[in-house]
């Protein structure tokens, strides 16, 4: 168990700048999840921490020591890869013992460590099997066991569940959460999966093109995204965005126009922006209300998806396509025309640079 600190960390491959000025503090025993689109640098950042890639510029500390020059095996870090990378000719026992033997540990210690790890991961019955005789989930556990047996201070996971089917993912997600509670070790976890990120993380790091967009708890990122990028990335189905114009702003909040909607009075502070400024309005699918109002039903329902417990309604007006989510059953049908009202308490506004406008209260408190 140890903290990890990145101070202006950069990585350049040839002439390509991949990781850009990353500052990050990961506390002792914290569960941190990296998310971001493909190619944004998640695996690279993990490999820099593990020591599998060298840092081009900046400082990386594990605990109180700078580890920039320390080889991977001396960093006290264990890594679990998406591909598992198990040795096919070795048994489960040998796979887990391999790294320990390499570290010249005496046989009794190797045996104790492997058996203790196997007990935690419920692999005791499988120790003499080869990887090809295991299910996907069991292989996954062996890969975790191999990393854990070395008793690393930090466990790194790079999309460890992406090869598993949906129900096994749920089961393994649960096991990883419980493992973290039991081991209390620092864990850094890369995933594409929204649900894994939201459910496992104490802290989510959103990466975009090699930079950190925002760091926060799942709830903070969901409720108060700092940028349009984070707003669109966290949450599924994704947040709806609509063009908007600032009509007025003052100490009580602001008023905003958006095509197809009634003028909205919102609690954001827009006093830094001129009336008429172009903004983007963001609202999550669960924070929209649909009505068959008389008169200006600006939106047409173009598709209705029934998912059992909830219903997604797709709405169109001109070039704008929106999604509405509600609990099943739903009375809405394709072809109907409706009026749409966002819940003002849950509307987000973004400026021309895609930064979120602050809430009035936040500024008063600051
Ligand atoms: N050894 C390398 N040499 C040159 N470029 C590299 C190298 N490794 C990674 N890159 C580039 O760095 C960028 C980030 O790659 P990385 O694997 O970290 O992305 P990622 O966020 O993990 O993506 P994914 O979600 O697809 O796994 C990509 O543009 C990739 O092509
Ligand atoms: Mg990756």
CSV table of C-alpha atoms and ligand atoms in Angstrom, one decimal:
chain,number,residue,atom,x,y,z
A,1,UNK,CA,0.0,0.0,0.0
A,2,UNK,CA,1.5,3.3,-1.1
A,3,UNK,CA,0.6,6.7,-2.5
A,4,UNK,CA,1.4,7.7,-6.1
A,5,UNK,CA,2.2,11.3,-7.1
A,6,UNK,CA,2.7,12.5,-10.7
A,7,UNK,CA,4.2,15.9,-11.1
A,8,UNK,CA,4.1,17.4,-14.7
A,9,UNK,CA,4.7,14.0,-16.2
A,10,UNK,CA,5.2,13.9,-20.0
A,11,UNK,CA,5.7,11.1,-22.5
A,12,UNK,CA,7.0,11.6,-26.0
A,13,UNK,CA,7.3,8.7,-28.5
A,14,UNK,CA,9.6,9.8,-31.3
A,15,UNK,CA,8.0,13.1,-32.3
A,16,UNK,CA,4.6,12.4,-30.8
A,17,UNK,CA,3.7,14.0,-27.5
A,18,UNK,CA,1.4,11.4,-25.9
A,19,UNK,CA,1.1,12.3,-22.1
A,20,UNK,CA,1.0,16.1,-21.4
A,21,UNK,CA,1.9,17.7,-18.1
A,22,UNK,CA,-0.1,15.2,-16.0
A,23,UNK,CA,-0.4,16.2,-12.3
A,24,UNK,CA,-2.1,13.6,-10.1
A,25,UNK,CA,-2.2,12.5,-6.5
A,26,UNK,CA,-3.3,9.0,-5.6
A,27,UNK,CA,-3.8,8.4,-1.9
A,28,UNK,CA,-2.8,5.4,0.1
A,29,UNK,CA,-5.3,2.6,-0.5
A,30,UNK,CA,-7.4,4.6,-3.0
A,31,UNK,CA,-9.1,3.0,-5.9
A,32,UNK,CA,-8.5,5.2,-8.9
A,33,UNK,CA,-10.0,4.6,-12.4
A,34,UNK,CA,-8.6,6.1,-15.6
A,35,UNK,CA,-11.2,6.6,-18.4
A,36,UNK,CA,-11.1,8.3,-21.8
A,37,UNK,CA,-11.5,7.6,-25.5
A,38,UNK,CA,-9.3,5.1,-27.3
A,39,UNK,CA,-5.8,6.4,-27.8
A,40,UNK,CA,-6.0,9.1,-25.2
A,41,UNK,CA,-3.1,7.6,-23.2
A,42,UNK,CA,-4.6,5.5,-20.4
A,43,UNK,CA,-2.4,2.4,-21.0
A,44,UNK,CA,0.7,4.6,-21.5
A,45,UNK,CA,0.1,6.4,-18.2
A,46,UNK,CA,-0.3,3.0,-16.4
A,47,UNK,CA,2.9,1.7,-18.0
A,48,UNK,CA,4.8,4.8,-16.9
A,49,UNK,CA,3.7,4.2,-13.3
A,50,UNK,CA,4.7,0.5,-13.7
A,51,UNK,CA,8.1,1.4,-15.2
A,52,UNK,CA,7.4,-0.4,-18.4
A,53,UNK,CA,7.9,2.9,-20.3
A,54,UNK,CA,10.3,5.6,-19.3
A,55,UNK,CA,9.1,9.1,-18.4
A,56,UNK,CA,10.3,11.8,-20.9
A,57,UNK,CA,9.8,14.7,-18.4
A,58,UNK,CA,8.4,15.3,-14.9
A,59,UNK,CA,8.6,13.3,-11.7
A,60,UNK,CA,6.9,10.1,-10.5
A,61,UNK,CA,6.9,9.3,-6.7
A,62,UNK,CA,5.7,6.1,-5.1
A,63,UNK,CA,5.4,6.7,-1.4
A,64,UNK,CA,8.1,9.2,-0.6
A,65,UNK,CA,10.6,8.2,-3.2
A,66,UNK,CA,11.1,9.4,-6.7
A,67,UNK,CA,11.0,6.3,-8.9
A,68,UNK,CA,11.7,7.7,-12.4
A,69,UNK,CA,14.9,5.6,-12.8
A,70,UNK,CA,13.8,2.6,-10.8
A,71,UNK,CA,13.3,-0.7,-12.8
A,72,UNK,CA,9.8,-2.1,-12.7
A,73,UNK,CA,10.5,-5.0,-10.3
A,74,UNK,CA,11.9,-2.6,-7.7
A,75,UNK,CA,8.8,-0.4,-7.7
A,76,UNK,CA,6.5,-2.7,-5.7
A,77,UNK,CA,3.9,-2.6,-8.5
A,78,UNK,CA,1.9,-5.5,-9.9
A,79,UNK,CA,0.1,-5.2,-13.2
A,80,UNK,CA,-2.8,-7.2,-14.6
A,81,UNK,CA,-3.2,-6.9,-18.4
A,82,UNK,CA,-6.2,-7.2,-20.6
A,83,UNK,CA,-4.8,-10.3,-22.3
A,84,UNK,CA,-3.9,-12.0,-19.0
A,85,UNK,CA,-0.5,-13.0,-20.5
A,86,UNK,CA,-0.4,-16.3,-18.6
A,87,UNK,CA,2.4,-18.8,-19.4
A,88,UNK,CA,0.5,-21.6,-21.3
A,89,UNK,CA,2.9,-24.4,-20.4
A,90,UNK,CA,2.8,-23.7,-16.6
A,91,UNK,CA,0.2,-24.7,-14.1
A,92,UNK,CA,-1.8,-22.1,-12.2
A,93,UNK,CA,0.6,-22.7,-9.2
A,94,UNK,CA,3.7,-22.2,-11.4
A,95,UNK,CA,2.2,-19.1,-13.0
A,96,UNK,CA,1.7,-17.5,-9.6
A,97,UNK,CA,5.0,-18.7,-8.3
A,98,UNK,CA,7.1,-17.6,-11.3
A,99,UNK,CA,7.7,-14.0,-10.3
A,100,UNK,CA,8.5,-15.0,-6.7
A,101,UNK,CA,11.1,-17.6,-7.8
A,102,UNK,CA,12.6,-15.0,-10.2
A,103,UNK,CA,13.0,-12.7,-7.2
A,104,UNK,CA,15.0,-15.5,-5.5
A,105,UNK,CA,12.5,-16.1,-2.7
A,106,UNK,CA,13.0,-19.3,-0.7
A,107,UNK,CA,10.6,-22.2,-1.6
A,108,UNK,CA,8.7,-22.1,1.7
A,109,UNK,CA,7.9,-18.4,1.3
A,110,UNK,CA,6.9,-18.9,-2.3
A,111,UNK,CA,4.6,-21.7,-1.2
A,112,UNK,CA,3.0,-19.6,1.5
A,113,UNK,CA,2.4,-16.7,-0.7
A,114,UNK,CA,0.9,-18.7,-3.5
A,115,UNK,CA,-1.4,-20.6,-1.2
A,116,UNK,CA,-2.5,-17.4,0.6
A,117,UNK,CA,-3.3,-15.7,-2.7
A,118,UNK,CA,-5.1,-18.8,-4.1
A,119,UNK,CA,-7.3,-18.8,-1.0
A,120,UNK,CA,-8.3,-15.2,-1.4
A,121,UNK,CA,-9.1,-15.7,-5.1
A,122,UNK,CA,-10.6,-19.2,-4.6
A,123,UNK,CA,-8.1,-20.9,-6.9
A,124,UNK,CA,-7.1,-23.6,-4.5
A,125,UNK,CA,-8.9,-26.4,-6.4
A,126,UNK,CA,-7.3,-25.2,-9.7
A,127,UNK,CA,-3.6,-25.0,-8.8
A,128,UNK,CA,-2.5,-28.0,-10.9
A,129,UNK,CA,-4.5,-27.0,-14.1
A,130,UNK,CA,-3.0,-25.3,-17.1
A,131,UNK,CA,-4.5,-22.0,-18.4
A,132,UNK,CA,-6.2,-23.8,-21.3
A,133,UNK,CA,-8.2,-25.9,-18.8
A,134,UNK,CA,-9.7,-22.7,-17.2
A,135,UNK,CA,-12.7,-20.5,-18.0
A,136,UNK,CA,-12.2,-16.9,-18.9
A,137,UNK,CA,-13.0,-15.7,-15.4
A,138,UNK,CA,-10.7,-18.3,-13.8
A,139,UNK,CA,-7.8,-17.2,-16.1
A,140,UNK,CA,-8.6,-13.6,-15.1
A,141,UNK,CA,-8.3,-14.6,-11.4
A,142,UNK,CA,-4.9,-16.3,-12.0
A,143,UNK,CA,-3.6,-13.2,-13.7
A,144,UNK,CA,-4.7,-11.2,-10.6
A,145,UNK,CA,-3.2,-13.8,-8.4
A,146,UNK,CA,0.1,-13.6,-10.2
A,147,UNK,CA,0.2,-9.9,-9.6
A,148,UNK,CA,-1.0,-10.1,-6.0
A,149,UNK,CA,1.4,-12.9,-4.9
A,150,UNK,CA,4.3,-10.5,-5.0
A,151,UNK,CA,2.4,-8.4,-2.5
A,152,UNK,CA,2.8,-5.2,-4.5
A,153,UNK,CA,2.2,-1.8,-2.9
A,154,UNK,CA,0.2,-0.9,-5.9
A,155,UNK,CA,-2.0,-3.0,-8.2
A,156,UNK,CA,-2.5,-1.7,-11.8
A,157,UNK,CA,-5.2,-3.1,-14.0
A,158,UNK,CA,-5.4,-2.4,-17.7
A,159,UNK,CA,-9.0,-3.3,-18.9
A,160,UNK,CA,-8.9,-6.6,-17.0
A,161,UNK,CA,-12.5,-7.6,-17.7
A,162,UNK,CA,-12.9,-6.6,-21.3
A,163,UNK,CA,-12.5,-10.2,-22.6
A,164,UNK,CA,-15.3,-11.6,-20.4
A,165,UNK,CA,-19.0,-11.9,-21.2
A,166,UNK,CA,-21.5,-9.6,-19.5
A,167,UNK,CA,-22.5,-11.7,-16.5
A,168,UNK,CA,-18.9,-12.7,-15.7
A,169,UNK,CA,-17.9,-9.1,-15.9
A,170,UNK,CA,-20.5,-8.3,-13.2
A,171,UNK,CA,-19.3,-11.1,-11.0
A,172,UNK,CA,-15.6,-10.2,-11.4
A,173,UNK,CA,-16.4,-6.5,-10.9
A,174,UNK,CA,-17.8,-7.5,-7.5
A,175,UNK,CA,-14.8,-9.6,-6.7
A,176,UNK,CA,-12.4,-6.8,-7.5
A,177,UNK,CA,-14.4,-4.4,-5.3
A,178,UNK,CA,-14.3,-6.9,-2.4
A,179,UNK,CA,-10.7,-7.6,-3.0
A,180,UNK,CA,-9.9,-3.9,-2.6
A,181,UNK,CA,-11.9,-3.7,0.6
A,182,UNK,CA,-10.0,-6.7,2.0
A,183,UNK,CA,-6.4,-5.9,0.8
A,184,UNK,CA,-6.8,-2.1,1.3
A,185,UNK,CA,-4.1,-1.8,-1.4
A,186,UNK,CA,-3.8,1.2,-3.8
A,187,UNK,CA,-5.4,0.2,-7.1
A,188,UNK,CA,-5.3,2.0,-10.5
A,189,UNK,CA,-7.7,0.6,-13.0
A,190,UNK,CA,-8.2,1.4,-16.7
A,191,UNK,CA,-11.6,0.7,-18.3
A,192,UNK,CA,-13.9,1.7,-21.1
A,193,UNK,CA,-16.9,0.5,-19.1
A,194,UNK,CA,-19.0,3.3,-17.6
A,195,UNK,CA,-20.5,1.0,-15.0
A,196,UNK,CA,-17.1,-0.3,-13.8
A,197,UNK,CA,-15.7,3.2,-13.5
A,198,UNK,CA,-18.7,4.5,-11.6
A,199,UNK,CA,-19.1,1.6,-9.3
A,200,UNK,CA,-15.4,0.8,-8.5
A,201,UNK,CA,-13.8,4.2,-8.2
A,202,UNK,CA,-13.1,6.4,-5.2
A,203,UNK,CA,-11.8,8.8,-7.8
A,204,UNK,CA,-12.1,8.9,-11.6
A,205,UNK,CA,-9.5,10.5,-13.8
A,206,UNK,CA,-10.9,11.6,-17.2
A,207,UNK,CA,-8.2,11.8,-19.9
A,208,UNK,CA,-8.5,13.5,-23.2
A,209,UNK,CA,-5.7,13.5,-25.8
A,210,UNK,CA,-3.0,12.9,-23.1
A,211,UNK,CA,-4.3,15.6,-20.7
A,212,UNK,CA,-6.4,15.3,-17.6
A,213,UNK,CA,-9.8,16.9,-18.2
A,214,UNK,CA,-11.1,16.4,-14.6
A,215,UNK,CA,-10.5,14.4,-11.5
A,216,UNK,CA,-13.3,13.7,-9.0
A,217,UNK,CA,-15.5,11.2,-7.3
A,218,UNK,CA,-18.1,9.5,-9.6
A,219,UNK,CA,-20.8,11.6,-8.1
A,220,UNK,CA,-18.9,14.9,-8.7
A,221,UNK,CA,-18.2,14.0,-12.3
A,222,UNK,CA,-21.8,13.1,-12.9
A,223,UNK,CA,-23.3,16.0,-11.2
A,224,UNK,CA,-20.8,18.8,-11.9
A,225,UNK,CA,-18.7,18.0,-15.0
A,226,UNK,CA,-16.2,20.8,-15.5
A,227,UNK,CA,-16.2,20.6,-19.3
A,228,UNK,CA,-18.5,19.5,-22.1
A,229,UNK,CA,-16.1,16.6,-22.8
A,230,UNK,CA,-16.5,15.2,-19.3
A,231,UNK,CA,-20.2,15.8,-19.4
A,232,UNK,CA,-20.5,13.8,-22.6
A,233,UNK,CA,-18.1,11.1,-21.5
A,234,UNK,CA,-19.6,10.2,-18.1
A,235,UNK,CA,-23.1,8.9,-18.1
A,236,UNK,CA,-24.9,6.5,-20.3
A,237,UNK,CA,-26.9,7.2,-22.5
A,238,UNK,CA,-24.8,10.3,-23.0
A,239,UNK,CA,-25.9,13.8,-22.1
A,240,UNK,CA,-28.0,15.7,-24.7
A,241,UNK,CA,-26.4,18.9,-26.0
A,242,UNK,CA,-28.3,21.7,-27.7
A,243,UNK,CA,-27.2,25.1,-29.0
A,244,UNK,CA,-28.3,28.0,-26.8
A,245,UNK,CA,-28.1,31.8,-26.6
A,246,UNK,CA,-27.7,33.9,-23.5
A,247,UNK,CA,-30.7,36.2,-23.2
A,248,UNK,CA,-29.9,37.8,-19.9
A,249,UNK,CA,-27.8,37.3,-16.8
A,250,UNK,CA,-27.7,38.7,-13.3
A,251,UNK,CA,-27.2,37.9,-9.7
A,252,UNK,CA,-30.1,35.5,-9.6
A,253,UNK,CA,-28.9,33.4,-12.5
A,254,UNK,CA,-29.5,33.7,-16.2
A,255,UNK,CA,-32.0,33.2,-18.9
A,256,UNK,CA,-31.3,31.1,-22.0
A,257,UNK,CA,-32.9,30.5,-25.4
A,258,UNK,CA,-32.6,27.2,-27.2
A,259,UNK,CA,-34.4,26.3,-30.4
A,260,UNK,CA,-37.6,24.3,-29.7
A,261,UNK,CA,-37.6,25.0,-26.0
A,262,UNK,CA,-39.3,27.7,-23.9
A,263,UNK,CA,-37.0,30.3,-22.5
A,264,UNK,CA,-35.2,28.8,-19.4
A,265,UNK,CA,-34.4,30.5,-16.1
A,266,UNK,CA,-31.3,28.8,-14.8
A,267,UNK,CA,-29.2,29.0,-11.6
A,268,UNK,CA,-25.9,29.5,-13.4
A,269,UNK,CA,-23.6,32.6,-13.2
A,270,UNK,CA,-23.3,34.0,-16.7
A,271,UNK,CA,-22.2,37.5,-15.7
A,272,UNK,CA,-18.8,36.9,-17.4
A,273,UNK,CA,-20.6,36.6,-20.8
A,274,UNK,CA,-22.4,39.2,-22.9
A,275,UNK,CA,-26.1,38.9,-23.7
A,276,UNK,CA,-26.4,37.1,-27.0
A,277,UNK,CA,-23.3,34.9,-26.3
A,278,UNK,CA,-23.4,31.4,-27.9
A,279,UNK,CA,-23.6,28.6,-25.3
A,280,UNK,CA,-24.2,24.9,-25.2
A,281,UNK,CA,-27.0,23.6,-23.1
A,282,UNK,CA,-26.5,20.1,-21.7
A,283,UNK,CA,-29.2,17.9,-20.1
A,284,UNK,CA,-29.1,14.2,-19.2
A,285,UNK,CA,-31.8,11.9,-20.7
A,286,UNK,CA,-33.4,11.4,-17.3
A,287,UNK,CA,-33.8,15.2,-16.7
A,288,UNK,CA,-36.1,15.9,-19.6
A,289,UNK,CA,-39.8,16.1,-19.4
A,290,UNK,CA,-42.1,15.3,-22.4
A,291,UNK,CA,-45.6,16.7,-22.8
A,292,UNK,CA,-48.2,16.6,-25.5
A,293,UNK,CA,-48.8,20.3,-24.9
A,294,UNK,CA,-51.2,22.2,-27.1
A,295,UNK,CA,-49.4,24.5,-29.7
A,296,UNK,CA,-45.7,24.3,-30.1
A,297,UNK,CA,-44.8,20.6,-30.0
A,298,UNK,CA,-41.4,21.2,-31.6
A,299,UNK,CA,-40.0,17.6,-31.3
A,300,UNK,CA,-41.0,14.5,-33.1
A,301,UNK,CA,-40.5,11.0,-31.6
A,302,UNK,CA,-38.4,9.1,-34.1
A,303,UNK,CA,-37.9,5.9,-32.2
A,304,UNK,CA,-38.9,4.2,-28.9
A,305,UNK,CA,-36.6,1.6,-27.3
A,306,UNK,CA,-38.1,-0.6,-24.6
A,307,UNK,CA,-35.3,-2.1,-22.3
A,308,UNK,CA,-37.5,-3.9,-19.8
A,309,UNK,CA,-37.1,-1.7,-16.7
A,310,UNK,CA,-36.7,1.6,-18.7
A,311,UNK,CA,-37.6,3.2,-22.0
A,312,UNK,CA,-35.5,5.4,-24.3
A,313,UNK,CA,-37.3,7.8,-26.5
A,314,UNK,CA,-35.4,9.4,-29.4
A,315,UNK,CA,-36.6,12.9,-30.4
A,316,UNK,CA,-35.7,15.1,-33.4
A,317,UNK,CA,-36.2,18.7,-34.2
A,318,UNK,CA,-34.2,20.0,-37.2
A,319,UNK,CA,-30.6,18.8,-36.8
A,320,UNK,CA,-31.0,18.1,-33.1
A,321,UNK,CA,-31.4,14.5,-32.0
A,322,UNK,CA,-32.1,14.0,-28.3
A,323,UNK,CA,-32.7,11.0,-26.0
A,324,UNK,CA,-35.1,10.8,-23.1
A,325,UNK,CA,-35.1,8.1,-20.5
A,326,UNK,CA,-37.9,7.1,-18.2
A,327,UNK,CA,-39.0,4.1,-16.2
A,328,UNK,CA,-41.1,1.5,-18.1
A,329,UNK,CA,-43.9,1.4,-19.0
A,330,UNK,CA,-44.1,4.5,-21.3
A,331,UNK,CA,-47.0,5.9,-23.2
A,332,UNK,CA,-44.8,7.4,-25.9
A,333,UNK,CA,-44.9,6.2,-29.5
A,334,UNK,CA,-43.0,6.8,-32.7
A,335,UNK,CA,-44.5,9.6,-34.8
A,336,UNK,CA,-46.0,11.6,-31.9
A,337,UNK,CA,-45.1,15.3,-31.5
A,338,UNK,CA,-44.1,16.6,-28.1
A,339,UNK,CA,-42.9,19.6,-26.2
A,340,UNK,CA,-39.8,19.2,-24.1
A,341,UNK,CA,-38.9,20.8,-20.8
A,342,UNK,CA,-35.5,20.3,-19.1
A,343,UNK,CA,-35.4,20.3,-15.3
A,344,UNK,CA,-33.7,23.7,-14.7
A,345,UNK,CA,-31.9,22.3,-11.5
A,346,UNK,CA,-30.2,19.7,-13.7
A,347,UNK,CA,-29.3,21.8,-16.8
A,348,UNK,CA,-25.6,22.4,-17.6
A,349,UNK,CA,-24.3,25.3,-19.6
A,350,UNK,CA,-21.0,25.4,-21.4
A,351,UNK,CA,-19.3,28.5,-22.9
A,352,UNK,CA,-17.6,28.7,-26.3
A,353,UNK,CA,-14.5,27.0,-24.9
A,354,UNK,CA,-16.7,24.1,-23.6
A,355,UNK,CA,-16.1,25.0,-19.9
A,356,UNK,CA,-19.0,24.7,-17.6
A,357,UNK,CA,-20.6,27.9,-16.3
A,358,UNK,CA,-20.4,27.9,-12.4
A,359,UNK,CA,-23.5,27.7,-10.3
A,360,UNK,CA,-24.5,30.9,-8.6
A,361,UNK,CA,-24.1,29.4,-5.2
A,362,UNK,CA,-20.6,28.1,-5.9
A,363,UNK,CA,-19.4,31.6,-6.7
A,364,UNK,CA,-21.1,33.2,-3.7
A,365,UNK,CA,-19.3,30.6,-1.5
A,366,UNK,CA,-15.9,31.1,-3.1
B,1,LIG,N1,5.4,2.4,-28.2
B,1,LIG,C1,4.7,3.4,-28.8
B,1,LIG,N2,5.3,4.1,-29.8
B,1,LIG,C2,4.6,5.1,-30.4
B,1,LIG,N3,3.3,5.5,-30.1
B,1,LIG,C3,2.7,4.8,-29.1
B,1,LIG,C4,3.4,3.7,-28.4
B,1,LIG,N4,2.5,3.3,-27.5
B,1,LIG,C5,1.4,4.0,-27.6
B,1,LIG,N5,1.5,4.9,-28.6
B,1,LIG,C6,0.5,5.9,-29.0
B,1,LIG,O1,0.1,6.6,-27.8
B,1,LIG,C7,-1.2,6.9,-27.8
B,1,LIG,C8,-1.9,6.5,-26.6
B,1,LIG,O2,-1.9,5.0,-26.5
B,1,LIG,P1,-2.5,4.2,-25.3
B,1,LIG,O3,-2.3,2.8,-25.6
B,1,LIG,O4,-2.0,4.8,-24.1
B,1,LIG,O5,-4.0,4.6,-25.4
B,1,LIG,P2,-5.3,4.1,-24.6
B,1,LIG,O6,-5.9,5.3,-24.0
B,1,LIG,O7,-4.8,3.0,-23.7
B,1,LIG,O8,-6.2,3.5,-25.7
B,1,LIG,P3,-7.2,2.2,-25.7
B,1,LIG,O9,-8.4,2.6,-25.0
B,1,LIG,O10,-7.4,2.0,-27.2
B,1,LIG,O11,-6.4,1.1,-25.1
B,1,LIG,C9,-1.8,6.3,-29.1
B,1,LIG,O12,-1.9,7.3,-30.1
B,1,LIG,C10,-0.8,5.3,-29.5
B,1,LIG,O13,-0.7,5.1,-30.8
B,2,LIG,MG1,-5.2,0.9,-23.5
